[in-house]
PDB file of C-alpha atoms in Angstrom:
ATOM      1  CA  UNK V  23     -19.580 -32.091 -22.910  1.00  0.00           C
ATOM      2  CA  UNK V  24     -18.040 -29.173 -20.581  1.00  0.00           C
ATOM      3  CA  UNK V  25     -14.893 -29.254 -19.015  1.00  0.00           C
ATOM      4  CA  UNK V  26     -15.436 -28.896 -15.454  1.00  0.00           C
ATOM      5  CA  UNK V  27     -13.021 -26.011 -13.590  1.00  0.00           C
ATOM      6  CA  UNK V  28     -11.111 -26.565 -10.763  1.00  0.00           C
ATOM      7  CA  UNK V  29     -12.345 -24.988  -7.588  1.00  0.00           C
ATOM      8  CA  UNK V  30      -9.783 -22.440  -7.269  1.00  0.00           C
ATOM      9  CA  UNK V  31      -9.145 -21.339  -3.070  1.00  0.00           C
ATOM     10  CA  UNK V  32     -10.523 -18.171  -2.900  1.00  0.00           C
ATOM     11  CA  UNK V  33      -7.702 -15.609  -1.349  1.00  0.00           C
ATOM     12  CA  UNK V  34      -7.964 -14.588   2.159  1.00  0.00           C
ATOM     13  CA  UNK V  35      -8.854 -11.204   3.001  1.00  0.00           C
ATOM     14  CA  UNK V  36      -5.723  -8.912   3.251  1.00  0.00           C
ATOM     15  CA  UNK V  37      -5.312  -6.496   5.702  1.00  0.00           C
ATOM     16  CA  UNK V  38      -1.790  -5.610   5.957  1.00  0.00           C
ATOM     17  CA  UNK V  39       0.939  -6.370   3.623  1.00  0.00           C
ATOM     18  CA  UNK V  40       3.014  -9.474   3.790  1.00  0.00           C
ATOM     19  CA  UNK V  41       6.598 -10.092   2.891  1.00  0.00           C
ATOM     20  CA  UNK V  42       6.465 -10.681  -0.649  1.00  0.00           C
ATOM     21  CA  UNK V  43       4.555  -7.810  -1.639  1.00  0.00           C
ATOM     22  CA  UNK V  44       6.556  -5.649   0.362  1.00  0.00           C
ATOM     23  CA  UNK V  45       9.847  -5.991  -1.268  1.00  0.00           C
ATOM     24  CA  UNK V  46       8.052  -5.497  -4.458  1.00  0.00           C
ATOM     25  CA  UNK V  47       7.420  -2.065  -3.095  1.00  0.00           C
ATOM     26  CA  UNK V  48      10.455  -1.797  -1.767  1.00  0.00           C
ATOM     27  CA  UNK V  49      11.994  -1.981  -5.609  1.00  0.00           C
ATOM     28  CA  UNK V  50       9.004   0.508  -6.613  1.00  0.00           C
ATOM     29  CA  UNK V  51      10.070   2.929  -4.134  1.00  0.00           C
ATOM     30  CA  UNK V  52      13.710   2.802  -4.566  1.00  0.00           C
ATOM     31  CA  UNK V  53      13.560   4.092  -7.752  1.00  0.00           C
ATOM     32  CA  UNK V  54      10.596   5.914  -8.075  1.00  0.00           C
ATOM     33  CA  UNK V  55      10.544   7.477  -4.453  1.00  0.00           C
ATOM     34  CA  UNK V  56      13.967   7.335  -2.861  1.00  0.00           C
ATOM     35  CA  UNK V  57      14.360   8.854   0.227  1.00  0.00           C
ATOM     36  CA  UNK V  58      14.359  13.297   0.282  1.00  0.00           C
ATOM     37  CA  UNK V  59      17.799  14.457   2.161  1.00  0.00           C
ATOM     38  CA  UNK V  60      17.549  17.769   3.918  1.00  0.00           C
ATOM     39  CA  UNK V  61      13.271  17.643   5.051  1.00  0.00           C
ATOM     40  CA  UNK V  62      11.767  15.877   7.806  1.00  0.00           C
ATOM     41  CA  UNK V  63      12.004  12.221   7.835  1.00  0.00           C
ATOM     42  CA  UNK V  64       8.940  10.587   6.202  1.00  0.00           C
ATOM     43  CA  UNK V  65       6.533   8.042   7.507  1.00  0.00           C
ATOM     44  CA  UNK V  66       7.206   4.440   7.616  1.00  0.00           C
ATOM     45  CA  UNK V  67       6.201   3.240   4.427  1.00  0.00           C
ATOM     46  CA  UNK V  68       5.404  -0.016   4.895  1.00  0.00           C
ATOM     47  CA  UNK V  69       2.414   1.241   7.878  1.00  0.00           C
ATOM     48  CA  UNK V  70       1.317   4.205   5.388  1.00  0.00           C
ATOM     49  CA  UNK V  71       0.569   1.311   2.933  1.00  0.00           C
ATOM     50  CA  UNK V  72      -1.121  -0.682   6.087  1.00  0.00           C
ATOM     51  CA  UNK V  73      -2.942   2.552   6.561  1.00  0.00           C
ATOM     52  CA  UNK V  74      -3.658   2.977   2.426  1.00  0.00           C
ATOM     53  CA  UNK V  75      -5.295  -0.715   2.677  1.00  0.00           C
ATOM     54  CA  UNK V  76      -7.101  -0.301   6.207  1.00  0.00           C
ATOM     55  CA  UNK V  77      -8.773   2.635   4.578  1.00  0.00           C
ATOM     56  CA  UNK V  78     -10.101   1.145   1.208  1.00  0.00           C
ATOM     57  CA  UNK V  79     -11.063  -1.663   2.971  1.00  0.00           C
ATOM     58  CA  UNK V  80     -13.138  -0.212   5.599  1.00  0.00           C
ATOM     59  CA  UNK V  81     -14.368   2.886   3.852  1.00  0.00           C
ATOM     60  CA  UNK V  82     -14.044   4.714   7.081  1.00  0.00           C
ATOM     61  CA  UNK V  83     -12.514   8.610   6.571  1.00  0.00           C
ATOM     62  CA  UNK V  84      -9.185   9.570   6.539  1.00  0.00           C
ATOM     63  CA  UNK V  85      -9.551  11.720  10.056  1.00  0.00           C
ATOM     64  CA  UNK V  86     -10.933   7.906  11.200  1.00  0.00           C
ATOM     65  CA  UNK V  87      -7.532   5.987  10.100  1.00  0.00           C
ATOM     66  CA  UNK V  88      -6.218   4.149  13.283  1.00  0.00           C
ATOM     67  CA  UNK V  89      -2.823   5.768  15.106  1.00  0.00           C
ATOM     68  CA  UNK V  90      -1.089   2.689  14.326  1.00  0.00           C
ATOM     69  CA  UNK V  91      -0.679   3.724  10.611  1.00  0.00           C
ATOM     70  CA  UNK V  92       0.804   7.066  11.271  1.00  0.00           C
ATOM     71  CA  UNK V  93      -1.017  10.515  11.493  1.00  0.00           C
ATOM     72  CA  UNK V  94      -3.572  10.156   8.757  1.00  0.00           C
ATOM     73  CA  UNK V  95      -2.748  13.571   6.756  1.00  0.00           C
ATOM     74  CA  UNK V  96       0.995  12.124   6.398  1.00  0.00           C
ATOM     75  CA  UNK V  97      -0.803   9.058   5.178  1.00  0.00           C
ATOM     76  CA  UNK V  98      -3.113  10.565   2.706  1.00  0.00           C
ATOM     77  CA  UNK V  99       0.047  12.359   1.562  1.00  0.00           C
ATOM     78  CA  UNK V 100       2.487   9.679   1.063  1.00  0.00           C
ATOM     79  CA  UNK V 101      -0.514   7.705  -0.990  1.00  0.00           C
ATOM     80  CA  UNK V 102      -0.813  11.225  -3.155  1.00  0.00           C
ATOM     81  CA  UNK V 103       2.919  10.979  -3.986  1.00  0.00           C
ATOM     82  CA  UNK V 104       2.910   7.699  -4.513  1.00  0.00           C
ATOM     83  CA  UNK V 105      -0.262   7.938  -7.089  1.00  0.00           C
ATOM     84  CA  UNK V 106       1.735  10.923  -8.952  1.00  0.00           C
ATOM     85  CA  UNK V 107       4.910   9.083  -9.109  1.00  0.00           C
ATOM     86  CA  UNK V 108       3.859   6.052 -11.031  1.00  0.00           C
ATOM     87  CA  UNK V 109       4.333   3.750  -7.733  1.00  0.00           C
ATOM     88  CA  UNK V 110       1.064   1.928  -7.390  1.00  0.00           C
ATOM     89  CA  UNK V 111       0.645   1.436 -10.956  1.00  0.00           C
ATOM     90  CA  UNK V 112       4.225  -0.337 -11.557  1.00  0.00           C
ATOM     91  CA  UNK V 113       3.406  -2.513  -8.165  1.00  0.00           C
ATOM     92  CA  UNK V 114       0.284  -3.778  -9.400  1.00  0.00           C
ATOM     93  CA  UNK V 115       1.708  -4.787 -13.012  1.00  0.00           C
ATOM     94  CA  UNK V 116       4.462  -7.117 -11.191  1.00  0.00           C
TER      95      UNK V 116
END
């Protein structure tokens, strides 16, 4: 006879990233990318990721990311350093 599974709650939808996962990436960027002294301050981080999910989630194009995440090129760029620097990657394996 089979062993019957527990229904499992299916997760809801995320949309923008809660507490807990944000001081993971907090840890992530702390080492891997601290703050640059003597440029332009960066984006907030924590609405670039907002902006990161909003657009994998939607599909929609980067010129088509909503204000409320930032200017969309700084976006785009703050996911390309993140992707180069390992960032993601160590996030997700937490």
């Amino acid at each position: 006879m089979a062993r019957r599974r527990s229904a499992a709650e299916p997760l809801g939808t995320i949309w923008r990233v809660d507490d807990e996962l944000w001081g993971l990436m907090l840890k992530a960027l702390a080492e891997l990318d601290p703050p640059c002294r003597g440029h332009r301050a960066r984006i907030d981080p924590r609405a670039a990721l907002n902006g990161m999910i909003y657009l994998l989630r939607t599909g929609c194009q980067w010129s088509a990311l909503p204000a409320e995440f930032g200017d969309d090129s700084s976006v785009h760029r703050t996911m390309q350093r993140w992707v180069a620097k390992g960032v993601l990657p160590r996030v997700w394996a937490c």
